[in-house]
Coordinates of C-alpha atoms in Angstrom, one line a residue:
M6 CA 10.1 -7.4 9.2
R7 CA 12.0 -5.1 11.4
C8 CA 11.7 -1.3 11.6
C9 CA 14.8 0.9 11.6
G10 CA 14.9 3.4 14.4
I11 CA 18.2 2.1 15.7
R12 CA 21.0 4.4 14.6
P13 CA 24.5 3.0 14.3
S14 CA 27.0 4.0 17.0
R15 CA 28.9 7.2 16.4
K16 CA 32.1 5.3 16.9
T17 CA 32.0 4.4 13.3
K18 CA 35.5 3.1 12.9
S19 CA 35.0 0.3 15.5
F20 CA 31.4 -0.2 14.4
I21 CA 32.0 -0.8 10.7
T22 CA 33.0 -4.4 9.9
E23 CA 33.1 -6.4 6.7
P24 CA 30.5 -9.2 6.7
T25 CA 31.8 -12.5 8.1
T26 CA 30.0 -14.4 5.4
I27 CA 29.2 -13.1 2.0
R28 CA 25.7 -13.9 0.8
T29 CA 26.0 -14.9 -2.8
F30 CA 23.4 -14.0 -5.4
V31 CA 23.5 -14.4 -9.1
T32 CA 23.6 -11.4 -11.5
G33 CA 24.1 -12.8 -15.0
N34 CA 27.3 -14.8 -14.9
F35 CA 28.6 -13.0 -11.8
G36 CA 28.3 -13.7 -8.1
V37 CA 28.6 -10.9 -5.5
A38 CA 28.6 -7.6 -7.3
R39 CA 30.7 -4.5 -6.5
L40 CA 28.6 -1.5 -5.7
Q41 CA 29.1 2.2 -5.9
V42 CA 26.8 4.9 -4.7
E43 CA 26.9 8.7 -4.3
V44 CA 25.9 10.3 -1.0
Q45 CA 25.1 14.0 -1.3
Y46 CA 25.2 15.7 2.2
S47 CA 24.5 19.1 0.7
E48 CA 24.6 20.9 -2.6
T49 CA 28.4 21.4 -2.2
S50 CA 29.3 18.3 -0.3
K51 CA 29.2 14.7 -1.5
V52 CA 31.2 11.4 -1.4
I53 CA 31.4 8.3 -3.5
I54 CA 31.1 5.1 -1.4
G55 CA 32.5 2.1 -3.2
E56 CA 35.1 3.7 -5.5
N57 CA 37.8 1.9 -3.5
N58 CA 36.0 -1.5 -3.6
E59 CA 34.8 -1.2 0.0
L60 CA 31.2 -1.8 -0.9
N61 CA 29.4 -4.7 -2.5
S62 CA 25.9 -6.1 -2.9
A63 CA 26.4 -8.5 0.1
H64 CA 26.9 -5.6 2.5
T65 CA 23.8 -4.3 4.3
T66 CA 21.9 -1.1 4.8
S67 CA 23.3 -0.7 8.3
Y68 CA 26.9 -1.0 6.9
L69 CA 26.1 1.6 4.2
L70 CA 24.8 4.0 6.7
S71 CA 27.8 3.6 8.9
K72 CA 30.1 4.3 6.0
A73 CA 28.1 7.5 5.1
L74 CA 28.5 8.7 8.7
E75 CA 32.2 7.9 8.8
L76 CA 32.8 9.9 5.6
Y77 CA 30.7 12.9 6.7
P78 CA 32.9 15.9 5.8
N79 CA 35.1 17.0 8.7
E80 CA 35.2 20.6 7.5
S81 CA 31.5 21.0 8.0
S82 CA 30.2 23.8 10.2
K83 CA 29.0 23.3 13.7
Q84 CA 25.5 23.6 12.4
D85 CA 26.1 20.8 9.9
Q86 CA 27.8 18.6 12.5
S87 CA 24.7 19.1 14.7
K88 CA 22.5 18.1 11.8
M89 CA 24.6 15.0 11.3
M90 CA 23.8 13.8 14.8
K91 CA 20.1 13.6 13.6
M92 CA 21.0 11.5 10.5
I93 CA 19.3 8.1 11.0
G94 CA 19.2 6.8 7.5
L95 CA 19.6 7.2 3.8
Q96 CA 17.1 7.7 1.0
T97 CA 17.1 8.2 -2.7
K98 CA 17.4 11.8 -4.0
S99 CA 14.8 10.9 -6.7
G100 CA 12.3 9.8 -4.0
D101 CA 12.0 6.2 -5.2
L102 CA 9.4 4.7 -2.8
H103 CA 10.6 1.1 -3.2
L104 CA 14.2 1.8 -2.7
D105 CA 13.5 4.2 0.2
Y106 CA 11.5 1.5 2.0
L107 CA 14.3 -1.1 1.6
L108 CA 16.9 1.4 2.7
S109 CA 14.9 1.9 5.9
L110 CA 15.2 -1.7 6.9
P111 CA 18.2 -2.5 9.2
D112 CA 20.8 -5.1 8.1
Y113 CA 19.1 -5.6 4.8
P114 CA 21.4 -6.9 1.9
L115 CA 22.1 -4.2 -0.7
D116 CA 21.5 -6.5 -3.7
F117 CA 18.4 -4.4 -4.5
L118 CA 20.3 -1.1 -4.9
P119 CA 21.1 -0.1 -8.5
Q120 CA 24.7 0.9 -9.4
N121 CA 25.5 4.7 -9.0
T122 CA 22.3 5.5 -7.1
I123 CA 22.4 9.0 -5.7
L124 CA 21.4 9.0 -2.0
V125 CA 20.8 11.8 0.5
P126 CA 20.6 11.7 4.4
Y127 CA 17.3 11.0 6.2
Y128 CA 17.2 13.2 9.3
S129 CA 15.1 12.5 12.4
T130 CA 12.4 15.0 13.2
P131 CA 11.2 15.2 16.8
L132 CA 7.5 14.4 17.6
L133 CA 5.3 17.4 17.5
S134 CA 4.2 16.6 21.1
P135 CA 6.6 14.1 22.7
T136 CA 4.7 14.0 26.0
M137 CA 1.5 13.0 24.2
G138 CA 2.9 10.5 21.7
V139 CA 2.6 10.4 18.0
S140 CA 0.0 12.4 16.1
L141 CA -1.1 12.7 12.5
G142 CA 1.4 15.4 11.7
D143 CA 4.3 13.2 12.7
F144 CA 3.8 11.1 9.6
Q145 CA 4.7 11.5 6.0
I146 CA 1.8 10.2 3.8
K147 CA 3.5 8.3 1.0
A148 CA 0.9 6.2 -0.8
K149 CA -2.6 4.8 -0.6
L150 CA -2.7 1.0 0.1
G151 CA -6.4 0.3 -0.1
E152 CA -9.9 1.3 0.8
G153 CA -13.0 -0.5 2.0
G154 CA -16.2 0.4 3.8
F155 CA -15.6 3.2 6.3
S156 CA -11.8 2.8 6.3
K157 CA -8.7 3.7 4.2
V158 CA -5.2 2.4 4.6
F159 CA -2.1 4.6 3.7
L160 CA 1.6 3.8 3.6
V161 CA 3.2 6.3 5.9
R162 CA 6.7 7.1 7.3
L163 CA 7.2 8.3 10.9
R164 CA 9.5 11.3 10.8
S165 CA 11.1 10.6 14.2
N166 CA 12.5 7.1 13.4
G167 CA 12.2 6.8 9.6
C168 CA 10.1 3.6 9.8
F169 CA 7.3 2.8 7.4
Y170 CA 3.9 1.8 8.7
A171 CA 0.4 1.1 7.4
L172 CA -1.9 3.7 8.7
K173 CA -5.5 2.6 8.9
Q174 CA -7.9 5.5 8.9
M175 CA -11.5 4.8 10.2
N176 CA -14.2 7.4 9.8
K177 CA -16.1 7.5 13.1
S178 CA -18.2 10.5 12.3
T179 CA -20.4 9.0 9.6
V180 CA -20.8 5.3 10.7
S181 CA -23.2 3.5 13.0
E182 CA -22.5 2.8 16.6
D183 CA -22.0 -0.8 15.7
E184 CA -19.1 0.1 13.5
R185 CA -17.6 2.3 16.2
Q186 CA -17.7 -0.6 18.6
R187 CA -16.0 -2.7 16.0
M188 CA -13.1 -0.1 15.9
I189 CA -12.7 -0.4 19.7
R190 CA -12.8 -4.2 19.6
E191 CA -10.1 -4.3 16.8
R192 CA -7.8 -2.1 18.9
D193 CA -8.4 -4.2 21.9
I194 CA -7.7 -7.5 20.2
M195 CA -4.6 -6.3 18.5
S196 CA -3.2 -4.8 21.7
E197 CA -3.5 -8.2 23.3
I198 CA -1.7 -10.1 20.6
E199 CA 2.1 -10.2 20.6
S200 CA 3.1 -12.8 18.1
P201 CA 5.2 -12.9 14.9
L202 CA 2.2 -14.7 13.3
C203 CA -0.2 -11.8 13.5
L204 CA 0.0 -8.2 12.3
K205 CA 1.4 -5.9 14.9
L206 CA -0.2 -2.7 16.3
F207 CA 2.2 0.1 17.2
Y208 CA 0.0 3.1 18.0
A209 CA -3.7 4.0 18.2
F210 CA -5.0 7.6 18.3
Q211 CA -8.0 9.7 17.1
T212 CA -8.8 13.1 15.8
A213 CA -12.2 14.8 15.8
N214 CA -13.7 12.6 13.1
Y215 CA -11.3 9.7 12.6
C216 CA -9.7 6.8 14.5
Y217 CA -6.2 5.7 13.5
L218 CA -4.4 2.4 13.9
V219 CA -0.6 2.5 13.1
L220 CA 0.1 -1.0 11.9
E221 CA 3.1 -3.0 10.8
F222 CA 3.6 -2.6 7.0
L223 CA 3.8 -5.9 5.1
P224 CA 5.0 -5.1 1.6
G225 CA 4.2 -8.5 0.0
G226 CA 0.5 -7.8 -0.3
D227 CA -2.1 -10.4 0.5
L228 CA -2.6 -14.0 -0.6
Q229 CA -5.2 -12.9 -3.2
Q230 CA -2.6 -10.9 -5.0
F231 CA -0.1 -13.8 -4.7
I232 CA -2.7 -16.1 -6.4
V233 CA -3.3 -13.7 -9.2
K234 CA 0.5 -13.4 -9.9
T235 CA 1.3 -17.1 -9.6
K236 CA -1.7 -18.3 -11.7
T237 CA -0.9 -22.0 -11.3
P238 CA -1.8 -23.7 -8.0
S239 CA 0.4 -26.3 -6.3
E240 CA -0.7 -28.6 -3.5
Q241 CA 2.7 -28.5 -1.9
Q242 CA 2.7 -24.7 -2.0
A243 CA -0.8 -24.7 -0.5
K244 CA 0.3 -26.9 2.3
L245 CA 3.2 -24.6 3.3
L246 CA 0.9 -21.5 3.1
A247 CA -2.0 -23.2 5.0
A248 CA 0.4 -24.4 7.8
E249 CA 1.5 -20.8 8.6
V250 CA -2.2 -19.6 8.5
L251 CA -3.2 -22.4 10.8
M252 CA -0.5 -21.4 13.4
S253 CA -1.9 -17.9 13.3
I254 CA -5.3 -19.2 14.1
E255 CA -3.8 -21.3 16.9
E256 CA -2.2 -18.2 18.4
L257 CA -5.6 -16.5 18.5
H258 CA -7.5 -19.5 19.9
S259 CA -4.8 -19.9 22.6
N260 CA -5.8 -16.4 23.7
K261 CA -9.5 -17.4 23.5
I262 CA -10.0 -15.2 20.5
I263 CA -12.3 -16.3 17.7
Y264 CA -11.4 -14.7 14.3
R265 CA -14.6 -15.1 12.3
D266 CA -13.4 -13.7 9.0
L267 CA -10.7 -16.0 7.7
K268 CA -10.1 -15.5 4.0
I269 CA -7.2 -15.1 1.6
E270 CA -7.6 -11.3 1.5
N271 CA -6.9 -11.1 5.2
V272 CA -3.6 -13.0 5.1
L273 CA -0.6 -10.7 4.4
V274 CA 2.9 -11.5 3.2
D275 CA 6.0 -9.8 4.7
N276 CA 9.2 -8.9 2.9
E277 CA 10.7 -12.3 3.7
G278 CA 7.8 -14.4 2.4
H279 CA 6.2 -15.3 5.7
L280 CA 2.4 -14.9 6.3
K281 CA 0.6 -12.9 9.0
L282 CA -3.0 -12.7 9.9
A283 CA -4.5 -9.1 9.6
D284 CA -7.8 -7.3 10.0
F285 CA -9.3 -8.1 13.4
G286 CA -12.5 -6.1 13.2
F287 CA -14.6 -9.2 13.5
A288 CA -12.5 -11.0 16.0
R289 CA -14.0 -11.5 19.5
K290 CA -12.7 -12.8 22.8
L291 CA -14.7 -15.7 24.3
T292 CA -14.6 -16.3 28.1
D293 CA -15.3 -19.1 30.5
S294 CA -18.7 -17.5 31.2
K295 CA -19.4 -16.8 27.5
K296 CA -18.1 -19.7 25.5
F297 CA -20.2 -19.1 22.4
A298 CA -21.1 -16.2 20.0
G299 CA -24.3 -15.9 17.9
T300 CA -23.9 -12.9 15.7
L301 CA -24.1 -12.9 11.9
C302 CA -20.8 -11.4 10.7
G303 CA -17.8 -12.0 8.5
T304 CA -17.7 -12.8 4.8
L305 CA -20.5 -14.8 3.3
S306 CA -18.4 -17.1 1.0
S307 CA -16.2 -18.3 3.9
A308 CA -18.7 -18.3 6.8
S309 CA -19.8 -21.5 8.4
P310 CA -23.3 -22.9 8.1
E311 CA -24.0 -22.4 11.9
L312 CA -22.8 -18.8 11.7
L313 CA -25.1 -18.1 8.7
K314 CA -28.0 -19.6 10.6
S315 CA -27.2 -17.4 13.6
E316 CA -26.9 -20.4 15.8
K317 CA -24.5 -20.4 18.7
Y318 CA -21.0 -21.0 17.5
D319 CA -17.4 -21.1 18.8
F320 CA -13.8 -21.7 17.6
R321 CA -15.1 -24.4 15.3
T322 CA -16.4 -21.8 12.9
D323 CA -12.8 -20.9 12.2
Y324 CA -12.0 -24.5 11.3
Y325 CA -14.7 -24.4 8.6
S326 CA -13.2 -21.2 7.2
M327 CA -9.8 -22.9 7.3
G328 CA -11.2 -25.6 5.1
V329 CA -12.5 -23.0 2.7
L330 CA -9.1 -21.2 2.6
I331 CA -7.2 -24.5 2.0
Y332 CA -9.5 -25.4 -0.9
E333 CA -8.9 -21.9 -2.5
L334 CA -5.1 -22.2 -2.0
A335 CA -5.0 -25.6 -3.6
T336 CA -7.3 -24.9 -6.5
Y337 CA -7.3 -21.1 -6.9
Q338 CA -11.1 -21.5 -7.1
P339 CA -13.8 -20.6 -4.5
L340 CA -15.3 -23.5 -2.5
F341 CA -18.8 -22.5 -3.7
A342 CA -19.7 -20.0 -6.4
A343 CA -23.0 -18.8 -7.7
K344 CA -24.3 -15.7 -9.5
E345 CA -27.4 -15.4 -7.2
L346 CA -27.2 -15.1 -3.4
E347 CA -29.9 -17.7 -2.9
D348 CA -28.0 -20.2 -5.0
L349 CA -24.8 -19.6 -3.0
L350 CA -26.6 -20.0 0.3
F351 CA -28.2 -23.2 -0.8
K352 CA -24.8 -24.7 -1.8
I353 CA -23.3 -23.7 1.6
A354 CA -26.2 -25.3 3.4
F355 CA -26.8 -28.5 1.5
T356 CA -24.1 -29.4 -1.0
Q357 CA -20.6 -30.6 -1.2
P358 CA -17.9 -28.9 -3.4
E359 CA -16.5 -30.4 -6.5
F360 CA -12.9 -31.6 -6.2
P361 CA -10.3 -31.6 -9.0
K362 CA -9.3 -35.1 -10.1
T363 CA -5.7 -34.3 -9.5
M364 CA -6.3 -33.5 -5.8
S365 CA -4.7 -36.0 -3.4
K366 CA -7.0 -38.2 -1.3
E367 CA -5.4 -36.8 1.9
L368 CA -6.2 -33.2 0.9
K369 CA -9.7 -34.0 -0.1
N370 CA -10.3 -35.8 3.2
L371 CA -8.9 -32.9 5.2
I372 CA -11.2 -30.4 3.4
L373 CA -14.3 -32.5 3.8
K374 CA -13.6 -32.9 7.5
L375 CA -13.1 -29.2 8.0
I376 CA -16.2 -28.1 6.1
C377 CA -18.4 -30.6 7.8
K378 CA -21.9 -29.0 8.1
E379 CA -22.2 -30.2 11.7
P380 CA -19.7 -28.4 14.0
E381 CA -19.7 -31.2 16.6
K382 CA -18.4 -33.6 13.9
R383 CA -15.9 -31.2 12.4
L384 CA -12.2 -31.9 12.5
G385 CA -10.9 -30.0 15.5
S386 CA -14.0 -30.3 17.6
K387 CA -12.4 -32.6 20.0
K388 CA -8.7 -31.5 20.4
G389 CA -8.7 -28.2 18.6
I390 CA -5.9 -27.2 16.3
Q391 CA -3.8 -30.1 17.5
E392 CA -6.3 -32.5 15.9
I393 CA -5.9 -30.6 12.5
I394 CA -2.1 -30.5 12.4
Q395 CA -2.0 -34.3 13.0
H396 CA -3.9 -34.9 9.8
P397 CA -1.8 -37.0 7.3
W398 CA -1.9 -34.2 4.7
F399 CA 0.4 -32.1 7.0
K400 CA 2.9 -34.9 7.4
G401 CA 6.4 -33.4 7.2
I402 CA 5.5 -29.9 8.4
D403 CA 7.5 -28.7 11.4
F404 CA 4.8 -26.7 13.2
Q405 CA 7.1 -25.8 16.1
A406 CA 9.5 -24.1 13.7
I407 CA 6.6 -22.1 12.2
R408 CA 5.6 -21.0 15.7
E409 CA 9.1 -19.7 16.3
R410 CA 9.5 -18.3 12.8
K411 CA 12.5 -20.6 12.2
N412 CA 11.0 -22.3 9.1
T413 CA 11.8 -21.5 5.5
P414 CA 9.3 -18.8 4.2
P415 CA 6.6 -20.5 2.1
I416 CA 6.9 -17.7 -0.5
Q417 CA 10.3 -17.3 -2.0
Q418 CA 11.3 -13.8 -3.2
P419 CA 7.9 -12.3 -2.8
S420 CA 7.0 -9.5 -5.1
L421 CA 6.8 -6.3 -3.1
I422 CA 4.0 -3.9 -3.7
T423 CA 6.3 -0.9 -3.1
K424 CA 7.5 -1.4 -6.7
E425 CA 4.1 -0.5 -8.0
L426 CA 2.6 2.0 -5.6
P427 CA 2.1 5.5 -7.0
L428 CA 3.4 8.3 -4.7
L429 CA 0.8 10.7 -3.4
D430 CA 1.3 14.4 -4.0
P431 CA 3.5 15.8 -1.1
T432 CA 0.8 18.4 -0.4
F433 CA -1.9 15.7 0.0
Q434 CA -3.8 16.0 3.3
I435 CA -5.2 12.8 4.8
E436 CA -8.2 14.6 6.3
E437 CA -8.9 17.2 3.6
D438 CA -12.0 15.4 2.4
L439 CA -14.0 16.3 5.5
G440 CA -15.7 19.4 4.1
G441 CA -17.8 21.9 6.1
I442 CA -16.7 24.5 8.6
L443 CA -14.7 23.8 11.7
T444 CA -17.6 24.0 14.1
Q445 CA -19.6 21.4 12.0
R446 CA -16.6 19.1 12.1
L447 CA -16.2 19.3 15.8
S448 CA -19.9 18.6 16.3
L449 CA -19.6 15.4 14.4
G450 CA -16.7 14.1 16.5
K451 CA -17.5 11.6 19.3
K452 CA -15.1 10.3 21.9
L453 CA -14.4 6.6 21.6
S454 CA -13.5 4.9 24.8
L455 CA -10.0 3.4 24.7
F456 CA -8.9 5.7 22.0
T457 CA -7.3 8.8 23.4
Y458 CA -8.9 12.0 22.3
T459 CA -8.5 15.8 22.5
A460 CA -11.1 18.0 20.9
L461 CA -9.4 20.3 18.3
E462 CA -9.4 24.0 19.3
P463 CA -9.6 26.5 16.5
T464 CA -6.7 28.9 16.2
A465 CA -7.1 32.7 16.1
A466 CA -6.4 32.6 12.4
E467 CA -9.1 30.0 11.8
M468 CA -11.6 32.0 13.8
K469 CA -10.7 35.1 11.8
N470 CA -11.3 33.2 8.5
G471 CA -14.6 31.9 9.6
G472 CA -13.3 28.5 10.7
T473 CA -13.0 27.2 7.2
T474 CA -9.5 25.7 7.6
L475 CA -8.3 23.0 9.9
E476 CA -4.7 22.0 10.3
F477 CA -4.0 18.6 12.0
N478 CA -0.2 18.9 12.0
S479 CA 0.0 20.7 15.4
R480 CA -3.3 20.0 17.2
T481 CA -4.1 16.3 16.9
S482 CA -5.0 13.7 19.5
K483 CA -3.1 12.0 22.3
T484 CA -1.8 8.6 21.5
M485 CA -1.9 5.0 22.6
K486 CA 1.6 3.6 22.6
C487 CA 1.9 -0.1 21.9
K488 CA 3.7 -2.1 24.6
P489 CA 4.2 -5.9 24.6
T490 CA 0.9 -6.8 26.2
T491 CA -0.9 -3.5 26.8
L492 CA -1.4 -0.1 25.3
E493 CA -0.1 2.6 27.6
E494 CA -2.0 5.9 27.4
V495 CA 0.4 8.8 27.1
S496 CA -1.7 11.3 28.9
D497 CA -2.0 13.1 32.1
D498 CA -5.8 13.2 32.3
N499 CA -8.7 10.9 31.5
S500 CA -10.2 12.9 28.6
G501 CA -10.4 9.7 26.6
E502 CA -12.7 7.9 29.1
I503 CA -16.4 8.0 29.2
N504 CA -18.1 8.6 32.6
K505 CA -21.1 6.3 32.8
S506 CA -22.7 8.4 35.4
T507 CA -23.1 11.3 33.0
L508 CA -24.6 9.3 30.1
N509 CA -27.9 10.4 28.9
D510 CA -30.3 9.3 26.1
N511 CA -28.1 10.9 23.5
D512 CA -24.9 9.3 24.7
I513 CA -23.5 5.9 23.7
N514 CA -22.6 3.0 25.9
Y515 CA -19.4 1.8 24.2
N516 CA -19.2 -1.3 26.4
E517 CA -21.9 -3.0 24.5
E518 CA -20.6 -5.7 22.2
I519 CA -22.2 -5.4 18.7
D520 CA -21.1 -6.9 15.4
E521 CA -21.9 -6.1 11.8
I522 CA -22.1 -7.7 8.5
D523 CA -19.5 -7.6 5.8
T524 CA -20.1 -9.4 2.5
D525 CA -18.7 -9.4 -1.0
H526 CA -22.2 -9.8 -2.4
G527 CA -23.5 -6.3 -1.7
D528 CA -25.8 -5.3 1.1
L529 CA -26.4 -8.6 2.9
T530 CA -29.2 -7.1 5.0
Q531 CA -31.2 -6.4 1.8
N532 CA -30.3 -9.6 0.2
L533 CA -31.3 -11.7 3.2
S534 CA -34.7 -10.0 3.3
R535 CA -35.6 -11.5 -0.1
C536 CA -34.4 -15.0 0.7
N537 CA -37.8 -16.1 2.1
M538 CA -37.3 -19.6 0.7
F539 CA -34.7 -20.3 3.3
S540 CA -37.0 -19.7 6.3
T541 CA -39.2 -22.6 5.4
I542 CA -37.2 -24.8 3.1
M543 CA -37.4 -28.5 3.9
R544 CA -34.8 -31.2 3.6
P545 CA -34.5 -32.3 -0.1
K546 CA -36.1 -35.7 -0.6
S547 CA -33.2 -36.9 -2.9
N548 CA -29.6 -37.0 -2.0
E549 CA -28.4 -35.4 -5.2
F550 CA -27.0 -32.5 -3.3
G551 CA -25.2 -34.6 -0.8
P552 CA -25.4 -34.3 3.0
V553 CA -27.8 -31.7 4.5
I554 CA -27.6 -30.0 7.8
S555 CA -31.2 -29.6 9.1
N556 CA -34.9 -29.5 8.2
S557 CA -34.8 -25.8 7.9
F558 CA -32.2 -23.1 7.3
N559 CA -33.3 -19.9 9.0
L560 CA -31.1 -17.0 7.9
Y561 CA -32.8 -14.4 10.1
P562 CA -30.8 -13.9 13.3
R563 CA -32.7 -13.3 16.4
D564 CA -31.1 -9.9 16.9
F565 CA -30.9 -9.0 13.2
Q566 CA -32.5 -5.6 13.7
D567 CA -29.6 -4.7 16.0
L568 CA -26.9 -5.4 13.5

């Protein structure tokens, strides 16, 4: 998915060209359809594009924008002509979110646009503080995409370029220091990855109480939503999906990054039907001096046995999770399921899953090798990802084409979530739920290293009113701007850095690496505390549960109190 942000040349007559090839699509008994739209430049000025048959559904959004610029009224005033220079796109007059999103994409075929749609110009608005980068006030908050834990995700549009993004808001004022560290690690990992196989980070900034990540927006939702909509599993479909996910994991491992939370909810679908890995909060970089991790983290249902035992683990824990994901894609059922936590842990530790009779021998063999309880015997333990892609089940898959995004998308005509998202009220304020007076809010804010930061100063009006209001549109943080391999801080000072020499007992060392637990079975900390049976359980005498992993299964990590 590409953002807009590239405005057609003002030399519109030479710029506008008919498509060299017409993309045919079927509408009833017809092929390419003629299209007619109305563009209203103002209350008194409008044009009809398509009334002379110069527009059809095979043309693109860029072509439509060029025509709108070409037909801009010549009799307009100098003020209007100056305004035209800021016209970077078109949007629906009715504010249709789905159509506005597709109109923002460059070179996107117009077969989505209804006949006689009324459009209006979209004008670029300069950043509130260009020297400091983007801030919260530079975005239009369009819709809420999701919520979980200490974070929320919103669909936003950057006023300066018209592009849509996913804005991840993370509350740093009410969470533990472990979770703050997770925010920093997620920013670091995403800034290092530059691959079409993984979700892209564009900006990172913070306000007094929140950290923000400005992410690529993928309108196809996640694989969980895809499964719900398709309802019927297909082994061939599972193979195509798994192949793209596997290449995403390969990209991380090639950068010595262990993912640790592979599940269908963390795999997103773009508007073309390709997959991208998202949510890097549990990802961690391993080094030559530190080749193993040992923290209990991730999601219980997809975590490997060695991770749950808090043993030392490495990239092979991702291979286990890959086996879990492939099973779910092929069956639309979880690998292991139980109502009680103890039962689920027992199955993960000691039993093998049930396989449908219709599943091929090759797929069953692959899954069993990936979910092997002993990591040293697991598929991939010798040659890494290369060993997995050479398995017979993946025969016929062109992995090099997937790496280069030259393969056919595994999901054809993905259903876009922009069709269903309810628009937020235009007056909605993303930080209005803070509560309390301004001084209390500022006292909660803490500087996070590697996120730029500027403490908010109350205005005279706020001080006069007792500090009960806080506007973020004009006084927000400095910004991290995403470059190909690094995040460049747009700042002329080091206000976002922490001086170790000035740390006292009440300050935080943000260089410590700490993880946390995330589970879909409630509070894992409390649940594990009542699983005493697993601290002393012995190997079953019979083999009715299949292979076992050890004489004991200790679920209490050595540093559990620090999590």
